[in-house]
């Protein structure tokens, strides 16, 4: 001990360890990021806590700090006008987050770690320091509530407990702020989802309206389809269903098998999915139910009875079939038949033809 009461260097206590283990510090920094505090604007709640701490301990300076990876961020700084951050020098705030208990340094000049801190050696000349860690529910120490004085002093145990309570109040405010941020994010996500759904509905409405302009056109019942393939390179037909019955591929009698009408399933479905399952059928002249099975049988008979499956001949045959129904079609009927000559070795299809016919339902009596 020196004559003035100052302990000799060899009598000073060992300084606290430089920092936590790298894995523990990485998890602590993740918690700091979770609460999204550094570089945020001033908050009245934290300013009031810092001012209350200064009054309780009768100190000129009190702060609420968040310890980031490479700096100490002052969320509130009573008595430090214009100061927002400082480096992570050991001895004060950085040492205070190494333990769950409050850190009290009556005289920084007698503490081996604190006496080298910039706040002690710099213009502030801090001699007294006390801090309580701000600890999350899962044990991560985000920062401190601390009080500083330019003269050495001691505090009573009940004052230390009050400092711990102030740190707990800061943690409560951080949790409330985090909950509000999460609610805000959820609300924004819901708004984005609603906006996207509204845009999608508008696009769907516009698309449906464009089709309804098409169907109401004065020439809608007299339009025809023209197929113009390039015989030099062949052609491919892509069809998509929109609630229409299936397409049938007719094949005449061949050496390897009889004539047949093969059903070809199309992609797509009923208009905007209103009717996921629908049975499309009518009644023949004998009163029997005429559905896709009956149509397939009729087309197979046509393929077996005709050596050349011309598009026009198929349309004529189906039109004649419709004429045998007792009351005619109950809805509008559209027939489309496409035919192409088979490919011979070394040659492309010689020709292709297409024909359509449309009819409207018979008017009911009295209309």
CSV table of C-alpha atoms in Angstrom, one decimal:
chain,number,residue,atom,x,y,z
A,1,UNK,CA,0.0,0.0,0.0
A,2,UNK,CA,1.3,3.4,-0.9
A,3,UNK,CA,1.5,6.3,1.6
A,4,UNK,CA,-1.7,7.9,0.1
A,5,UNK,CA,-3.6,4.7,0.5
A,6,UNK,CA,-3.4,3.7,-3.2
A,7,UNK,CA,-2.6,0.0,-3.6
A,8,UNK,CA,0.6,-1.0,-5.3
A,9,UNK,CA,0.2,-2.6,-8.7
A,10,UNK,CA,0.9,-6.1,-7.4
A,11,UNK,CA,-1.9,-5.6,-4.8
A,12,UNK,CA,-4.5,-4.9,-7.5
A,13,UNK,CA,-7.1,-7.6,-8.1
A,14,UNK,CA,-6.8,-9.7,-11.2
A,15,UNK,CA,-8.7,-8.1,-14.1
A,16,UNK,CA,-11.8,-9.9,-15.4
A,17,UNK,CA,-11.3,-12.2,-18.4
A,18,UNK,CA,-11.2,-10.5,-21.8
A,19,UNK,CA,-14.5,-11.9,-22.9
A,20,UNK,CA,-16.8,-14.9,-23.1
A,21,UNK,CA,-16.1,-18.0,-25.2
A,22,UNK,CA,-16.5,-17.4,-29.0
A,23,UNK,CA,-19.6,-19.6,-29.2
A,24,UNK,CA,-21.3,-17.9,-26.3
A,25,UNK,CA,-20.5,-14.4,-27.7
A,26,UNK,CA,-21.9,-15.4,-31.1
A,27,UNK,CA,-25.2,-16.4,-29.5
A,28,UNK,CA,-25.2,-13.2,-27.5
A,29,UNK,CA,-24.7,-11.1,-30.7
A,30,UNK,CA,-27.6,-13.1,-32.3
A,31,UNK,CA,-29.8,-12.0,-29.4
A,32,UNK,CA,-28.7,-8.3,-29.9
A,33,UNK,CA,-29.6,-8.6,-33.5
A,34,UNK,CA,-33.0,-10.1,-32.6
A,35,UNK,CA,-34.0,-7.0,-30.6
A,36,UNK,CA,-32.8,-4.6,-33.3
A,37,UNK,CA,-31.6,-1.8,-31.0
A,38,UNK,CA,-28.3,-0.4,-32.2
A,39,UNK,CA,-28.6,2.7,-34.4
A,40,UNK,CA,-32.2,3.3,-33.6
A,41,UNK,CA,-33.5,6.8,-32.7
A,42,UNK,CA,-33.9,7.9,-29.1
A,43,UNK,CA,-36.7,6.4,-27.0
A,44,UNK,CA,-38.4,8.2,-24.2
A,45,UNK,CA,-38.9,5.1,-22.0
A,46,UNK,CA,-35.1,4.4,-21.9
A,47,UNK,CA,-34.3,8.1,-21.5
A,48,UNK,CA,-36.5,8.2,-18.4
A,49,UNK,CA,-34.9,5.1,-16.9
A,50,UNK,CA,-31.4,6.6,-17.3
A,51,UNK,CA,-32.5,9.9,-15.7
A,52,UNK,CA,-34.1,7.9,-12.8
A,53,UNK,CA,-30.9,6.0,-12.3
A,54,UNK,CA,-28.9,9.3,-12.1
A,55,UNK,CA,-31.3,10.7,-9.5
A,56,UNK,CA,-31.3,7.5,-7.4
A,57,UNK,CA,-27.5,7.4,-7.2
A,58,UNK,CA,-26.9,11.1,-7.3
A,59,UNK,CA,-24.4,10.8,-10.2
A,60,UNK,CA,-23.9,13.2,-13.1
A,61,UNK,CA,-24.0,10.4,-15.7
A,62,UNK,CA,-26.2,7.4,-16.2
A,63,UNK,CA,-26.6,5.3,-19.4
A,64,UNK,CA,-28.5,2.4,-21.0
A,65,UNK,CA,-26.1,0.6,-23.2
A,66,UNK,CA,-26.3,-2.3,-25.8
A,67,UNK,CA,-23.0,-4.0,-26.4
A,68,UNK,CA,-22.6,-4.8,-30.1
A,69,UNK,CA,-19.9,-6.9,-31.7
A,70,UNK,CA,-17.4,-4.0,-31.8
A,71,UNK,CA,-18.9,-1.1,-29.9
A,72,UNK,CA,-20.9,0.1,-27.0
A,73,UNK,CA,-24.1,1.7,-28.2
A,74,UNK,CA,-25.8,4.2,-25.9
A,75,UNK,CA,-29.6,3.7,-26.2
A,76,UNK,CA,-29.9,6.4,-23.5
A,77,UNK,CA,-27.2,8.7,-22.1
A,78,UNK,CA,-28.1,11.0,-19.3
A,79,UNK,CA,-25.3,13.6,-18.8
A,80,UNK,CA,-23.5,12.7,-22.1
A,81,UNK,CA,-25.0,15.1,-24.6
A,82,UNK,CA,-24.3,14.0,-28.2
A,83,UNK,CA,-22.6,10.8,-27.3
A,84,UNK,CA,-24.0,7.7,-29.1
A,85,UNK,CA,-21.3,5.1,-28.9
A,86,UNK,CA,-17.8,4.1,-27.8
A,87,UNK,CA,-15.4,1.3,-28.3
A,88,UNK,CA,-15.5,-2.0,-26.4
A,89,UNK,CA,-12.7,-1.2,-24.1
A,90,UNK,CA,-12.4,-3.6,-21.2
A,91,UNK,CA,-13.1,-2.6,-17.6
A,92,UNK,CA,-16.5,-1.0,-17.6
A,93,UNK,CA,-19.5,-1.9,-19.8
A,94,UNK,CA,-17.7,-4.7,-21.5
A,95,UNK,CA,-16.7,-6.2,-18.2
A,96,UNK,CA,-20.2,-5.8,-16.7
A,97,UNK,CA,-21.8,-8.2,-19.2
A,98,UNK,CA,-19.5,-11.1,-18.2
A,99,UNK,CA,-21.5,-11.9,-15.1
A,100,UNK,CA,-25.1,-12.0,-14.0
A,101,UNK,CA,-24.4,-10.0,-10.9
A,102,UNK,CA,-24.0,-6.2,-10.8
A,103,UNK,CA,-20.5,-4.8,-11.2
A,104,UNK,CA,-19.5,-2.1,-8.7
A,105,UNK,CA,-16.1,-0.4,-8.9
A,106,UNK,CA,-15.8,2.2,-6.0
A,107,UNK,CA,-12.6,3.6,-7.5
A,108,UNK,CA,-11.6,2.9,-11.1
A,109,UNK,CA,-7.9,3.8,-10.3
A,110,UNK,CA,-7.7,0.8,-8.0
A,111,UNK,CA,-9.1,-1.6,-10.6
A,112,UNK,CA,-6.6,-3.1,-13.0
A,113,UNK,CA,-9.0,-3.4,-15.9
A,114,UNK,CA,-11.0,-0.2,-15.4
A,115,UNK,CA,-8.2,2.2,-14.9
A,116,UNK,CA,-7.1,1.7,-18.6
A,117,UNK,CA,-10.6,2.4,-20.0
A,118,UNK,CA,-11.0,5.5,-22.2
A,119,UNK,CA,-13.7,6.9,-19.9
A,120,UNK,CA,-11.2,6.8,-17.0
A,121,UNK,CA,-8.2,8.0,-18.8
A,122,UNK,CA,-10.0,10.5,-21.1
A,123,UNK,CA,-11.6,13.9,-20.3
A,124,UNK,CA,-14.4,12.4,-18.2
A,125,UNK,CA,-12.0,11.0,-15.6
A,126,UNK,CA,-14.5,8.5,-14.3
A,127,UNK,CA,-13.7,7.3,-10.8
A,128,UNK,CA,-16.9,5.5,-9.8
A,129,UNK,CA,-18.7,2.9,-11.9
A,130,UNK,CA,-21.7,0.6,-11.2
A,131,UNK,CA,-23.7,-1.4,-13.7
A,132,UNK,CA,-26.3,-4.2,-13.8
A,133,UNK,CA,-26.6,-6.4,-16.9
A,134,UNK,CA,-29.7,-6.3,-19.1
A,135,UNK,CA,-30.4,-10.0,-19.4
A,136,UNK,CA,-32.9,-11.8,-21.7
A,137,UNK,CA,-35.2,-14.6,-20.6
A,138,UNK,CA,-32.8,-17.1,-22.2
A,139,UNK,CA,-29.8,-15.8,-20.4
A,140,UNK,CA,-28.1,-13.5,-22.9
A,141,UNK,CA,-26.7,-10.2,-21.5
A,142,UNK,CA,-27.4,-7.5,-24.1
A,143,UNK,CA,-26.0,-4.5,-22.3
A,144,UNK,CA,-26.1,-2.6,-19.1
A,145,UNK,CA,-27.8,0.1,-17.0
A,146,UNK,CA,-24.9,1.9,-15.4
A,147,UNK,CA,-24.1,5.0,-13.4
A,148,UNK,CA,-20.8,6.9,-13.5
A,149,UNK,CA,-19.2,9.6,-11.3
A,150,UNK,CA,-16.1,11.6,-11.3
A,151,UNK,CA,-15.4,10.9,-7.7
A,152,UNK,CA,-14.9,7.6,-5.9
A,153,UNK,CA,-17.7,6.3,-3.7
A,154,UNK,CA,-19.4,3.3,-2.3
A,155,UNK,CA,-23.1,2.3,-2.5
A,156,UNK,CA,-25.4,0.3,-0.2
A,157,UNK,CA,-26.7,-3.2,-1.1
A,158,UNK,CA,-30.2,-1.8,-1.6
A,159,UNK,CA,-28.9,0.6,-4.2
A,160,UNK,CA,-27.3,-2.3,-6.0
A,161,UNK,CA,-30.6,-4.1,-6.0
A,162,UNK,CA,-32.3,-1.0,-7.4
A,163,UNK,CA,-29.8,-1.0,-10.3
A,164,UNK,CA,-30.8,-4.6,-11.0
A,165,UNK,CA,-34.5,-3.6,-11.0
A,166,UNK,CA,-33.8,-0.8,-13.5
A,167,UNK,CA,-32.1,-3.3,-15.8
A,168,UNK,CA,-35.1,-5.5,-15.6
A,169,UNK,CA,-37.4,-2.6,-16.5
A,170,UNK,CA,-35.2,-2.0,-19.6
A,171,UNK,CA,-35.6,-5.7,-20.6
A,172,UNK,CA,-39.4,-5.4,-20.2
A,173,UNK,CA,-39.4,-2.4,-22.5
A,174,UNK,CA,-37.2,-4.3,-25.0
A,175,UNK,CA,-39.6,-7.3,-25.0
A,176,UNK,CA,-42.6,-5.0,-25.6
A,177,UNK,CA,-40.8,-3.3,-28.4
A,178,UNK,CA,-39.9,-6.7,-30.0
A,179,UNK,CA,-43.5,-7.8,-29.7
A,180,UNK,CA,-44.7,-4.6,-31.4
A,181,UNK,CA,-42.1,-5.1,-34.2
A,182,UNK,CA,-43.3,-8.6,-34.8
A,183,UNK,CA,-46.9,-7.6,-34.9
A,184,UNK,CA,-46.0,-4.8,-37.4
A,185,UNK,CA,-44.1,-7.4,-39.6
A,186,UNK,CA,-47.1,-9.7,-39.5
A,187,UNK,CA,-49.5,-6.9,-40.4
A,188,UNK,CA,-47.2,-5.9,-43.3
A,189,UNK,CA,-47.1,-9.4,-44.5
A,190,UNK,CA,-50.9,-9.7,-44.4
A,191,UNK,CA,-51.2,-6.4,-46.3
A,192,UNK,CA,-48.8,-7.7,-48.9
A,193,UNK,CA,-50.8,-11.0,-49.2
A,194,UNK,CA,-54.1,-9.1,-49.5
A,195,UNK,CA,-52.6,-6.8,-52.1
A,196,UNK,CA,-51.3,-9.7,-54.1
A,197,UNK,CA,-54.6,-11.5,-53.9
A,198,UNK,CA,-56.5,-8.3,-55.0
A,199,UNK,CA,-54.2,-7.9,-58.0
A,200,UNK,CA,-54.6,-11.5,-58.9
A,201,UNK,CA,-58.4,-11.2,-58.7
A,202,UNK,CA,-58.3,-8.1,-60.8
A,203,UNK,CA,-56.3,-9.9,-63.5
A,204,UNK,CA,-58.7,-12.9,-63.4
A,205,UNK,CA,-61.7,-10.5,-63.7
A,206,UNK,CA,-60.1,-8.7,-66.6
A,207,UNK,CA,-59.3,-12.0,-68.3
A,208,UNK,CA,-62.8,-13.3,-67.9
A,209,UNK,CA,-64.2,-10.0,-69.1
A,210,UNK,CA,-62.1,-10.2,-72.2
A,211,UNK,CA,-63.6,-13.6,-73.0
A,212,UNK,CA,-67.1,-12.3,-72.4
A,213,UNK,CA,-66.5,-9.5,-75.0
A,214,UNK,CA,-65.4,-12.2,-77.4
A,215,UNK,CA,-68.5,-14.4,-76.9
A,216,UNK,CA,-70.9,-11.5,-77.2
A,217,UNK,CA,-69.5,-10.4,-80.6
A,218,UNK,CA,-72.1,-10.3,-83.3
A,219,UNK,CA,-70.1,-12.7,-85.5
A,220,UNK,CA,-69.3,-15.2,-82.7
A,221,UNK,CA,-71.7,-17.9,-84.0
A,222,UNK,CA,-70.3,-17.7,-87.6
A,223,UNK,CA,-66.6,-17.7,-87.0
A,224,UNK,CA,-64.5,-20.6,-88.3
A,225,UNK,CA,-61.1,-22.0,-87.6
A,226,UNK,CA,-58.4,-22.2,-90.3
A,227,UNK,CA,-55.5,-24.6,-90.0
A,228,UNK,CA,-52.5,-23.7,-92.1
A,229,UNK,CA,-49.6,-26.1,-91.4
A,230,UNK,CA,-46.3,-26.0,-93.0
A,231,UNK,CA,-46.0,-29.2,-95.1
A,232,UNK,CA,-42.3,-28.8,-95.4
A,233,UNK,CA,-41.7,-29.3,-91.6
A,234,UNK,CA,-44.9,-31.0,-90.3
A,235,UNK,CA,-46.9,-29.6,-87.5
A,236,UNK,CA,-47.9,-30.1,-83.9
A,237,UNK,CA,-51.4,-29.4,-82.5
A,238,UNK,CA,-51.6,-28.3,-78.8
A,239,UNK,CA,-55.1,-28.3,-77.3
A,240,UNK,CA,-56.3,-27.2,-73.8
A,241,UNK,CA,-59.8,-28.0,-72.4
A,242,UNK,CA,-62.0,-25.3,-70.9
A,243,UNK,CA,-64.9,-27.4,-69.8
A,244,UNK,CA,-65.5,-29.0,-73.2
A,245,UNK,CA,-65.8,-32.8,-73.7
A,246,UNK,CA,-62.8,-34.8,-74.5
A,247,UNK,CA,-61.0,-34.9,-77.8
A,248,UNK,CA,-61.1,-38.2,-79.7
A,249,UNK,CA,-58.4,-39.5,-82.0
A,250,UNK,CA,-59.9,-41.6,-84.8
A,251,UNK,CA,-57.9,-44.4,-86.4
A,252,UNK,CA,-59.3,-46.5,-89.3
A,253,UNK,CA,-58.9,-50.3,-89.6
A,254,UNK,CA,-55.2,-51.3,-89.7
A,255,UNK,CA,-53.4,-54.5,-90.2
A,256,UNK,CA,-52.5,-54.6,-86.5
A,257,UNK,CA,-55.9,-53.9,-85.2
A,258,UNK,CA,-59.5,-52.7,-85.7
A,259,UNK,CA,-60.8,-49.1,-86.1
A,260,UNK,CA,-61.0,-47.2,-82.8
A,261,UNK,CA,-61.7,-43.8,-81.4
A,262,UNK,CA,-59.2,-43.1,-78.6
A,263,UNK,CA,-60.0,-40.5,-76.0
A,264,UNK,CA,-57.3,-37.8,-75.5
A,265,UNK,CA,-57.4,-36.1,-72.1
A,266,UNK,CA,-56.7,-32.4,-72.3
A,267,UNK,CA,-55.1,-30.1,-69.7
A,268,UNK,CA,-57.4,-27.5,-68.1
A,269,UNK,CA,-60.9,-27.9,-66.6
A,270,UNK,CA,-64.2,-26.2,-66.1
A,271,UNK,CA,-64.3,-22.4,-66.3
A,272,UNK,CA,-62.5,-21.0,-63.2
A,273,UNK,CA,-63.1,-24.3,-61.4
A,274,UNK,CA,-66.8,-23.6,-60.7
A,275,UNK,CA,-67.9,-27.1,-61.6
A,276,UNK,CA,-65.0,-29.6,-60.9
A,277,UNK,CA,-67.1,-32.6,-62.0
A,278,UNK,CA,-69.7,-32.4,-64.6
A,279,UNK,CA,-71.5,-34.9,-66.7
A,280,UNK,CA,-72.2,-33.8,-70.3
A,281,UNK,CA,-74.8,-35.8,-72.0
A,282,UNK,CA,-77.9,-35.7,-74.1
A,283,UNK,CA,-80.6,-38.2,-75.3
A,284,UNK,CA,-80.6,-40.0,-78.6
A,285,UNK,CA,-83.6,-40.7,-80.8
A,286,UNK,CA,-84.2,-43.9,-78.8
A,287,UNK,CA,-84.2,-42.1,-75.5
A,288,UNK,CA,-80.9,-43.6,-74.4
A,289,UNK,CA,-78.3,-41.5,-72.6
A,290,UNK,CA,-75.7,-40.2,-75.0
A,291,UNK,CA,-72.5,-39.3,-73.2
A,292,UNK,CA,-68.8,-39.6,-74.0
A,293,UNK,CA,-69.0,-43.3,-74.0
A,294,UNK,CA,-71.7,-43.2,-76.6
A,295,UNK,CA,-69.8,-40.7,-78.6
A,296,UNK,CA,-66.7,-42.9,-78.6
A,297,UNK,CA,-68.7,-45.9,-79.8
A,298,UNK,CA,-70.3,-43.8,-82.6
A,299,UNK,CA,-66.9,-42.5,-83.8
A,300,UNK,CA,-65.4,-46.0,-83.7
A,301,UNK,CA,-68.3,-47.2,-85.9
A,302,UNK,CA,-67.6,-44.2,-88.2
A,303,UNK,CA,-63.9,-45.1,-88.4
A,304,UNK,CA,-64.7,-48.7,-89.2
A,305,UNK,CA,-67.3,-47.9,-91.9
A,306,UNK,CA,-65.2,-45.3,-93.7
A,307,UNK,CA,-61.8,-46.0,-95.3
A,308,UNK,CA,-61.0,-42.2,-95.5
A,309,UNK,CA,-61.5,-40.3,-92.3
A,310,UNK,CA,-62.1,-36.9,-93.8
A,311,UNK,CA,-62.7,-33.9,-91.5
A,312,UNK,CA,-65.8,-32.8,-93.4
A,313,UNK,CA,-67.2,-36.3,-93.5
A,314,UNK,CA,-66.9,-36.6,-89.7
A,315,UNK,CA,-68.7,-33.3,-89.2
A,316,UNK,CA,-71.5,-34.3,-91.5
A,317,UNK,CA,-71.9,-37.6,-89.7
A,318,UNK,CA,-72.1,-35.9,-86.3
A,319,UNK,CA,-74.5,-33.3,-87.6
A,320,UNK,CA,-76.8,-36.0,-88.9
A,321,UNK,CA,-76.6,-37.7,-85.5
A,322,UNK,CA,-77.7,-34.5,-83.7
A,323,UNK,CA,-80.6,-34.2,-86.0
A,324,UNK,CA,-81.9,-37.6,-84.7
A,325,UNK,CA,-82.2,-36.3,-81.1
A,326,UNK,CA,-85.9,-35.8,-80.3
A,327,UNK,CA,-85.7,-32.1,-79.2
A,328,UNK,CA,-82.4,-31.1,-80.7
A,329,UNK,CA,-79.4,-29.7,-78.8
A,330,UNK,CA,-80.2,-28.3,-75.3
A,331,UNK,CA,-77.2,-25.9,-75.5
A,332,UNK,CA,-75.0,-24.5,-78.2
A,333,UNK,CA,-73.0,-27.1,-80.0
A,334,UNK,CA,-69.6,-26.6,-81.6
A,335,UNK,CA,-67.9,-29.3,-83.7
A,336,UNK,CA,-64.2,-29.1,-84.8
A,337,UNK,CA,-62.6,-31.8,-86.8
A,338,UNK,CA,-59.0,-31.8,-88.0
A,339,UNK,CA,-57.5,-34.3,-90.3
A,340,UNK,CA,-54.0,-34.9,-91.6
A,341,UNK,CA,-52.7,-37.4,-94.2
A,342,UNK,CA,-50.4,-40.0,-92.6
A,343,UNK,CA,-46.6,-39.6,-92.9
A,344,UNK,CA,-44.9,-41.9,-95.5
A,345,UNK,CA,-41.3,-42.9,-95.1
A,346,UNK,CA,-39.0,-40.0,-96.1
A,347,UNK,CA,-41.9,-37.6,-96.6
A,348,UNK,CA,-43.8,-35.1,-94.6
A,349,UNK,CA,-47.6,-35.1,-94.3
A,350,UNK,CA,-49.0,-34.4,-97.7
A,351,UNK,CA,-52.0,-32.4,-96.6
A,352,UNK,CA,-54.1,-31.3,-93.7
A,353,UNK,CA,-57.7,-30.1,-93.4
A,354,UNK,CA,-60.0,-28.6,-90.8
A,355,UNK,CA,-63.6,-27.8,-90.6
A,356,UNK,CA,-66.0,-26.5,-87.9
A,357,UNK,CA,-69.7,-26.1,-87.5
A,358,UNK,CA,-71.7,-24.4,-84.8
A,359,UNK,CA,-75.4,-24.4,-83.9
A,360,UNK,CA,-77.5,-22.8,-81.2
A,361,UNK,CA,-80.2,-24.4,-79.1
A,362,UNK,CA,-83.7,-24.6,-80.3
A,363,UNK,CA,-86.0,-21.8,-79.0
A,364,UNK,CA,-88.6,-23.0,-76.6
A,365,UNK,CA,-92.2,-22.6,-77.5
A,366,UNK,CA,-93.7,-19.2,-76.7
A,367,UNK,CA,-90.3,-17.5,-76.8
